[in-house]
Short mmCIF file of C-alpha atoms in Angstrom, two decimals:
data_model
loop_
_atom_site.label_atom_id
_atom_site.label_comp_id
_atom_site.label_asym_id
_atom_site.label_seq_id
_atom_site.Cartn_x
_atom_site.Cartn_y
_atom_site.Cartn_z
CA UNK A 1 -251.92 157.32 57.41
CA UNK A 2 -248.58 159.50 57.72
CA UNK A 3 -248.08 163.02 58.16
CA UNK A 4 -249.20 165.02 55.18
CA UNK A 5 -247.99 168.54 54.49
CA UNK A 6 -250.52 170.98 52.69
CA UNK A 7 -249.02 173.75 50.80
CA UNK A 8 -250.87 176.45 49.25
CA UNK A 9 -249.88 177.73 45.74
CA UNK A 10 -248.15 180.81 45.60
CA UNK A 11 -247.59 183.23 42.72
CA UNK A 12 -245.00 182.52 40.22
CA UNK A 13 -242.11 185.02 41.99
CA UNK A 14 -241.99 182.15 44.87
CA UNK A 15 -241.76 179.27 42.74
CA UNK A 16 -238.02 179.20 42.87
CA UNK A 17 -237.64 179.13 46.30
CA UNK A 18 -240.21 176.69 46.96
CA UNK A 19 -238.68 174.31 44.65
CA UNK A 20 -235.45 174.92 46.67
CA UNK A 21 -236.88 173.97 49.55
CA UNK A 22 -238.96 170.92 48.38
CA UNK A 23 -235.09 169.66 47.02
CA UNK A 24 -233.68 169.97 50.31
CA UNK A 25 -236.60 168.41 52.09
CA UNK A 26 -236.30 165.51 49.49
CA UNK A 27 -232.86 165.21 49.92
CA UNK A 28 -232.90 164.96 53.70
CA UNK A 29 -236.18 162.53 53.49
CA UNK A 30 -233.84 160.05 51.27
CA UNK A 31 -230.94 160.26 53.77
CA UNK A 32 -233.56 159.46 56.36
CA UNK A 33 -234.77 156.68 54.59
CA UNK A 34 -231.53 155.26 53.52
CA UNK A 35 -230.62 155.36 57.26
CA UNK A 36 -233.64 153.73 58.28
CA UNK A 37 -233.24 150.95 55.49
CA UNK A 38 -229.72 150.25 56.74
CA UNK A 39 -231.16 149.96 60.39
CA UNK A 40 -233.61 147.34 59.44
CA UNK A 41 -231.07 145.49 57.27
CA UNK A 42 -228.86 145.15 60.37
CA UNK A 43 -231.64 144.25 62.54
CA UNK A 44 -232.71 141.53 59.95
CA UNK A 45 -229.23 140.14 59.66
CA UNK A 46 -229.17 140.26 63.52
CA UNK A 47 -232.43 138.32 64.03
CA UNK A 48 -231.69 135.70 61.37
CA UNK A 49 -228.53 134.90 63.08
CA UNK A 50 -229.88 135.02 66.43
CA UNK A 51 -232.58 132.78 65.16
CA UNK A 52 -230.13 130.23 63.94
CA UNK A 53 -228.10 130.23 67.14
CA UNK A 54 -231.23 129.48 69.15
CA UNK A 55 -232.14 126.32 66.78
CA UNK A 56 -228.50 125.17 67.42
CA UNK A 57 -228.50 125.79 70.88
CA UNK A 58 -231.44 123.42 71.46
CA UNK A 59 -229.36 120.58 70.45
CA UNK A 60 -226.81 120.83 73.07
CA UNK A 61 -224.66 118.41 71.32
CA UNK A 62 -220.43 118.37 71.34
CA UNK A 63 -220.08 119.67 67.69
CA UNK A 64 -217.12 122.00 66.91
CA UNK A 65 -218.20 125.35 65.37
CA UNK A 66 -217.02 129.09 65.37
CA UNK A 67 -217.36 130.92 68.78
CA UNK A 68 -216.49 134.49 67.80
CA UNK A 69 -218.11 137.12 65.45
CA UNK A 70 -216.00 140.11 64.44
CA UNK A 71 -213.72 141.32 61.68
CA UNK A 72 -210.81 139.96 60.07
CA UNK A 73 -210.38 142.80 57.72
CA UNK A 74 -207.53 144.96 57.29
CA UNK A 75 -207.28 148.13 59.27
CA UNK A 76 -207.94 151.47 57.74
CA UNK A 77 -205.84 154.24 57.92
CA UNK A 78 -208.07 157.19 58.63
CA UNK A 79 -210.30 156.90 61.87
CA UNK A 80 -212.81 159.43 63.09
CA UNK A 81 -212.18 160.78 66.49
CA UNK A 82 -214.97 159.81 69.15
CA UNK A 83 -216.33 162.98 69.26
CA UNK A 84 -216.53 163.63 65.53
CA UNK A 85 -217.91 160.32 64.90
CA UNK A 86 -220.92 161.43 67.20
CA UNK A 87 -221.32 164.52 65.06
CA UNK A 88 -220.85 163.02 61.71
CA UNK A 89 -217.24 164.30 61.54
CA UNK A 90 -214.31 162.65 60.62
CA UNK A 91 -210.59 162.93 62.06
CA UNK A 92 -207.46 161.05 62.41
CA UNK A 93 -207.15 158.27 64.95
CA UNK A 94 -203.95 156.59 64.13
CA UNK A 95 -202.70 157.41 67.83
CA UNK A 96 -204.75 154.54 68.85
CA UNK A 97 -202.04 151.56 69.28
CA UNK A 98 -204.37 148.77 70.33
CA UNK A 99 -207.12 148.40 67.70
CA UNK A 100 -208.59 144.94 68.71
CA UNK A 101 -211.44 144.94 70.96
CA UNK A 102 -212.63 141.60 72.37
CA UNK A 103 -216.06 141.73 73.44
CA UNK A 104 -217.51 139.52 76.14
CA UNK A 105 -221.26 139.11 76.89
CA UNK A 106 -223.06 138.85 80.01
CA UNK A 107 -225.39 135.96 81.41
CA UNK A 108 -228.02 134.81 78.88
CA UNK A 109 -226.36 136.79 76.05
CA UNK A 110 -224.24 135.77 73.02
CA UNK A 111 -221.86 137.54 70.86
CA UNK A 112 -224.71 138.26 68.77
CA UNK A 113 -225.66 141.11 71.44
CA UNK A 114 -222.63 143.20 70.10
CA UNK A 115 -223.87 143.02 66.70
CA UNK A 116 -224.33 147.08 66.66
CA UNK A 117 -221.16 147.71 68.46
CA UNK A 118 -219.31 145.47 65.86
CA UNK A 119 -220.40 147.50 62.84
CA UNK A 120 -219.83 151.03 64.80
CA UNK A 121 -216.14 149.80 65.66
CA UNK A 122 -215.39 148.34 62.31
CA UNK A 123 -216.73 151.59 60.45
CA UNK A 124 -213.96 153.63 62.16
CA UNK A 125 -211.27 151.20 61.08
CA UNK A 126 -210.90 149.23 64.87
CA UNK A 127 -210.90 145.42 64.83
CA UNK A 128 -213.75 144.05 67.11
CA UNK A 129 -213.96 140.42 67.83
CA UNK A 130 -216.99 139.18 69.89
CA UNK A 131 -217.00 135.50 71.74
CA UNK A 132 -219.34 133.15 72.77
CA UNK A 133 -218.81 132.09 76.52
CA UNK A 134 -219.15 128.24 77.06
CA UNK A 135 -222.94 127.75 76.76
CA UNK A 136 -223.60 131.03 75.32
CA UNK A 137 -224.68 131.90 71.71
CA UNK A 138 -223.97 129.21 69.15
CA UNK A 139 -221.81 127.24 71.48
CA UNK A 140 -223.69 124.28 72.01
CA UNK A 141 -222.60 122.99 75.52
CA UNK A 142 -225.33 122.08 78.00
CA UNK A 143 -225.21 124.75 80.53
CA UNK A 144 -226.41 122.41 83.24
CA UNK A 145 -222.67 120.82 82.70
CA UNK A 146 -221.00 124.12 83.38
CA UNK A 147 -219.93 124.16 86.83
CA UNK A 148 -217.00 126.77 87.27
CA UNK A 149 -215.80 130.24 86.08
CA UNK A 150 -212.80 128.47 84.09
CA UNK A 151 -215.11 126.19 82.15
CA UNK A 152 -217.40 129.08 81.49
CA UNK A 153 -214.35 131.44 80.47
CA UNK A 154 -212.64 129.04 78.33
CA UNK A 155 -213.41 130.65 74.88
CA UNK A 156 -211.87 133.97 76.35
CA UNK A 157 -208.67 132.05 77.82
CA UNK A 158 -208.16 130.02 74.68
CA UNK A 159 -208.36 133.13 72.28
CA UNK A 160 -205.70 134.62 74.77
CA UNK A 161 -203.38 131.76 74.93
CA UNK A 162 -203.44 131.82 71.20
CA UNK A 163 -202.48 135.62 70.72
CA UNK A 164 -199.21 136.06 69.49
CA UNK A 165 -196.53 137.29 72.25
CA UNK A 166 -196.12 140.71 70.59
CA UNK A 167 -200.07 141.28 70.57
CA UNK A 168 -202.19 143.00 72.97
CA UNK A 169 -205.97 143.43 73.12
CA UNK A 170 -208.44 145.47 74.79
CA UNK A 171 -211.39 143.84 76.72
CA UNK A 172 -215.13 144.84 77.24
CA UNK A 173 -217.23 143.05 79.58
CA UNK A 174 -220.82 143.35 79.98
CA UNK A 175 -222.71 142.20 83.25
CA UNK A 176 -221.38 138.80 84.56
CA UNK A 177 -219.02 138.83 81.78
CA UNK A 178 -216.98 141.22 84.17
CA UNK A 179 -215.96 137.98 86.10
CA UNK A 180 -214.42 136.25 82.95
CA UNK A 181 -212.54 139.41 82.33
CA UNK A 182 -211.15 139.98 85.65
CA UNK A 183 -210.33 136.02 85.55
CA UNK A 184 -208.39 136.68 82.18
CA UNK A 185 -206.39 139.78 84.07
CA UNK A 186 -205.15 137.42 86.24
CA UNK A 187 -203.88 134.59 83.93
CA UNK A 188 -202.75 137.07 81.15
CA UNK A 189 -201.96 140.71 82.45
CA UNK A 190 -199.24 140.93 79.88
CA UNK A 191 -201.83 140.17 76.82
CA UNK A 192 -204.51 142.85 78.08
CA UNK A 193 -203.72 146.35 77.33
CA UNK A 194 -206.78 147.66 79.21
CA UNK A 195 -210.24 146.01 80.67
CA UNK A 196 -213.62 148.01 80.33
CA UNK A 197 -216.06 146.87 82.53
CA UNK A 198 -219.80 147.95 81.09
CA UNK A 199 -222.10 147.86 84.02
CA UNK A 200 -220.43 144.76 84.90
CA UNK A 201 -219.34 142.76 87.79
CA UNK A 202 -216.00 144.18 88.76
CA UNK A 203 -215.16 141.96 91.59
CA UNK A 204 -212.58 142.20 94.42
CA UNK A 205 -210.30 139.42 95.59
CA UNK A 206 -212.26 136.72 97.38
CA UNK A 207 -215.66 138.14 95.93
CA UNK A 208 -218.28 136.00 93.93
CA UNK A 209 -219.98 137.59 90.84
CA UNK A 210 -223.44 136.94 92.56
CA UNK A 211 -222.32 139.41 95.41
CA UNK A 212 -222.49 142.11 93.07
CA UNK A 213 -226.28 141.32 92.79
CA UNK A 214 -227.16 140.76 96.34
CA UNK A 215 -228.67 144.22 97.03
CA UNK A 216 -231.09 143.47 94.05
CA UNK A 217 -231.61 139.49 94.73
CA UNK A 218 -230.89 139.10 98.33
CA UNK A 219 -228.10 136.87 99.92
CA UNK A 220 -226.98 133.81 97.91
CA UNK A 221 -228.35 131.45 100.50
CA UNK A 222 -231.96 132.92 100.16
CA UNK A 223 -231.74 132.91 96.31
CA UNK A 224 -230.55 129.25 96.15
CA UNK A 225 -233.51 128.29 98.59
CA UNK A 226 -236.42 130.73 97.15
CA UNK A 227 -235.58 132.05 93.80
CA UNK A 228 -238.50 130.74 91.19
CA UNK A 229 -235.94 131.26 88.35
CA UNK A 230 -233.61 128.54 89.34
CA UNK A 231 -233.07 125.55 86.79
CA UNK A 232 -232.55 122.12 88.03
CA UNK A 233 -230.96 120.29 85.09
CA UNK A 234 -230.14 117.33 86.94
CA UNK A 235 -233.44 116.70 88.97
CA UNK A 236 -235.16 118.73 91.67
CA UNK A 237 -233.42 116.82 94.29
CA UNK A 238 -229.94 118.03 93.31
CA UNK A 239 -228.67 121.40 93.44
CA UNK A 240 -229.78 124.08 90.97
CA UNK A 241 -227.45 124.31 87.76
CA UNK A 242 -228.58 127.54 86.24
CA UNK A 243 -231.23 130.23 86.22
CA UNK A 244 -233.12 132.20 83.68
CA UNK A 245 -235.35 135.30 84.17
CA UNK A 246 -238.79 134.99 83.03
CA UNK A 247 -239.24 136.96 79.80
CA UNK A 248 -241.65 139.92 80.78
CA UNK A 249 -239.36 140.34 83.78
CA UNK A 250 -236.54 140.47 81.46
CA UNK A 251 -237.84 143.17 79.31
CA UNK A 252 -238.81 145.22 82.59
CA UNK A 253 -235.26 144.42 84.01
CA UNK A 254 -232.68 144.60 81.07
CA UNK A 255 -234.44 146.35 78.20
CA UNK A 256 -236.44 149.29 80.06
CA UNK A 257 -234.68 151.49 77.56
CA UNK A 258 -234.10 149.36 74.64
CA UNK A 259 -235.71 149.49 71.05
CA UNK A 260 -238.65 147.29 70.49
CA UNK A 261 -236.58 145.17 67.71
CA UNK A 262 -233.72 144.50 70.00
CA UNK A 263 -235.95 143.30 72.66
CA UNK A 264 -237.46 140.75 69.97
CA UNK A 265 -233.95 140.10 69.01
CA UNK A 266 -233.07 139.13 72.81
CA UNK A 267 -236.05 137.48 73.40
CA UNK A 268 -235.42 134.53 70.60
CA UNK A 269 -231.53 134.71 71.64
CA UNK A 270 -231.13 134.73 75.28
CA UNK A 271 -230.09 131.25 76.95
CA UNK A 272 -230.32 129.83 80.58
CA UNK A 273 -226.86 131.08 82.57
CA UNK A 274 -224.77 128.45 84.79
CA UNK A 275 -225.10 128.93 88.23
CA UNK A 276 -221.53 127.64 89.17
CA UNK A 277 -219.72 130.56 87.83
CA UNK A 278 -221.56 133.42 89.45
CA UNK A 279 -221.24 131.66 92.94
CA UNK A 280 -217.47 131.17 92.68
CA UNK A 281 -215.01 133.13 94.76
CA UNK A 282 -212.44 134.86 92.51
CA UNK A 283 -208.60 134.89 93.48
CA UNK A 284 -206.97 137.89 92.45
CA UNK A 285 -203.36 138.99 93.39
CA UNK A 286 -201.78 142.58 93.37
CA UNK A 287 -199.14 141.58 91.46
CA UNK A 288 -201.07 140.24 88.43
CA UNK A 289 -204.80 141.58 88.36
CA UNK A 290 -203.55 144.59 90.25
CA UNK A 291 -201.45 145.70 87.53
CA UNK A 292 -204.30 145.97 85.10
CA UNK A 293 -205.71 149.20 83.40
CA UNK A 294 -209.47 148.70 84.44
CA UNK A 295 -212.35 151.47 83.31
CA UNK A 296 -215.81 151.18 84.22
CA UNK A 297 -218.94 152.47 82.20
CA UNK A 298 -221.83 153.24 84.72
CA UNK A 299 -225.54 153.14 83.13
CA UNK A 300 -227.87 155.36 84.94
CA UNK A 301 -231.03 154.10 84.19
CA UNK A 302 -230.24 150.33 84.83
CA UNK A 303 -232.53 148.16 86.81
CA UNK A 304 -230.38 145.42 86.87
CA UNK A 305 -227.36 147.03 88.81
CA UNK A 306 -228.42 150.09 90.21
CA UNK A 307 -226.31 153.43 89.85
CA UNK A 308 -225.86 152.97 93.54
CA UNK A 309 -224.54 149.80 93.27
CA UNK A 310 -222.47 150.48 90.45
CA UNK A 311 -221.22 153.39 92.37
CA UNK A 312 -220.22 150.90 95.42
CA UNK A 313 -218.20 148.52 93.10
CA UNK A 314 -216.15 151.68 91.68
CA UNK A 315 -215.90 152.90 95.07
CA UNK A 316 -214.62 149.42 96.45
CA UNK A 317 -212.49 148.35 93.56
CA UNK A 318 -211.36 151.81 92.06
CA UNK A 319 -210.70 151.65 88.28
CA UNK A 320 -208.36 153.96 86.38
CA UNK A 321 -211.41 155.87 85.11
CA UNK A 322 -215.11 156.11 85.21
CA UNK A 323 -217.68 157.18 82.30
CA UNK A 324 -221.29 157.32 82.72
CA UNK A 325 -224.33 156.96 80.15
CA UNK A 326 -227.50 158.73 80.87
CA UNK A 327 -230.75 157.40 79.78
CA UNK A 328 -229.21 153.69 78.99
CA UNK A 329 -230.66 150.41 80.56
CA UNK A 330 -228.41 147.52 81.47
CA UNK A 331 -227.97 146.86 77.67
CA UNK A 332 -226.31 150.07 76.45
CA UNK A 333 -225.35 148.10 73.18
CA UNK A 334 -228.98 148.30 72.36
CA UNK A 335 -230.01 151.42 74.23
CA UNK A 336 -227.36 153.98 73.74
CA UNK A 337 -225.10 152.20 71.02
CA UNK A 338 -223.36 155.66 69.90
CA UNK A 339 -222.66 156.86 73.47
CA UNK A 340 -221.15 153.22 74.41
CA UNK A 341 -219.28 153.42 71.01
CA UNK A 342 -218.00 156.89 71.77
CA UNK A 343 -216.72 155.96 75.32
CA UNK A 344 -214.89 152.86 73.85
CA UNK A 345 -212.90 154.77 71.41
CA UNK A 346 -212.27 157.39 73.91
CA UNK A 347 -210.72 154.76 76.24
CA UNK A 348 -208.72 153.49 73.38
CA UNK A 349 -207.00 156.86 73.02
CA UNK A 350 -205.86 157.20 76.61
CA UNK A 351 -202.18 156.47 76.81
#
């Protein structure tokens, strides 16, 4: 049963005040119910999309299908400022020159994981585009066939290749998606206004994405020999082709602060990750990657990349700016979506 509020009857002189308070309560309750209903609808839509993706991913055929989720709507003129948005107010954000955000997921995820961020950015007139990397989300490539970072990053590279010469975007990377964004910064420094790494593998020249996780998972050699999470898509006698954590472990590692509904969404949507791309050393040059504007968002209740590891990352490869989200697990787009959104808008405003 829900909570019941019992109110004793008072004399006629107090009826007006009681009626006024009751009206205000009813207004607040209606507003809360509306917000809950909208959130429930978002969850149902995302879950429906994820289930569809999950079914498609089982086929691993080579059919052609869309790999991006995002806005194609026209830009709005009156945009709320980041702090105003968090407080429910509205201000003008026309000073944001680059309004298109390209969202790149991490290992096991897909474009679906950004559904809250997409809605929030669109709400303020920005233009989010979430891509599925090869073998992720609704891309039906068999992950066991993905051997290189270039293959894994192909949807992002193709998107940037087809971008008009006079257009720039802001890239946002989560987790191992950071390596894909670093790869893109080396190839297309002139097309990327800023790169935002969200608890991501912001690697240095000659470093592998896996090296970032070494403190948590041990050396690469040890992981390849002993990890129970490896997938041998070409048979046990051949090298491992991918990896995926067991579901209960994932819940504790990735989603220790995330809402139950988002965890359920992730459990039916996540797919194995190809192993080759995270074991590949990146070649990053000062003339290309080195000229990029990089920003890092740290998650302070993260069990995949601990705050100490993230601090080490930004110390070894300093970005232009560092932001922190308290109380966030490894998936701030679930656990702290408003905080993440506020920071993305704030970075977009930096000239």
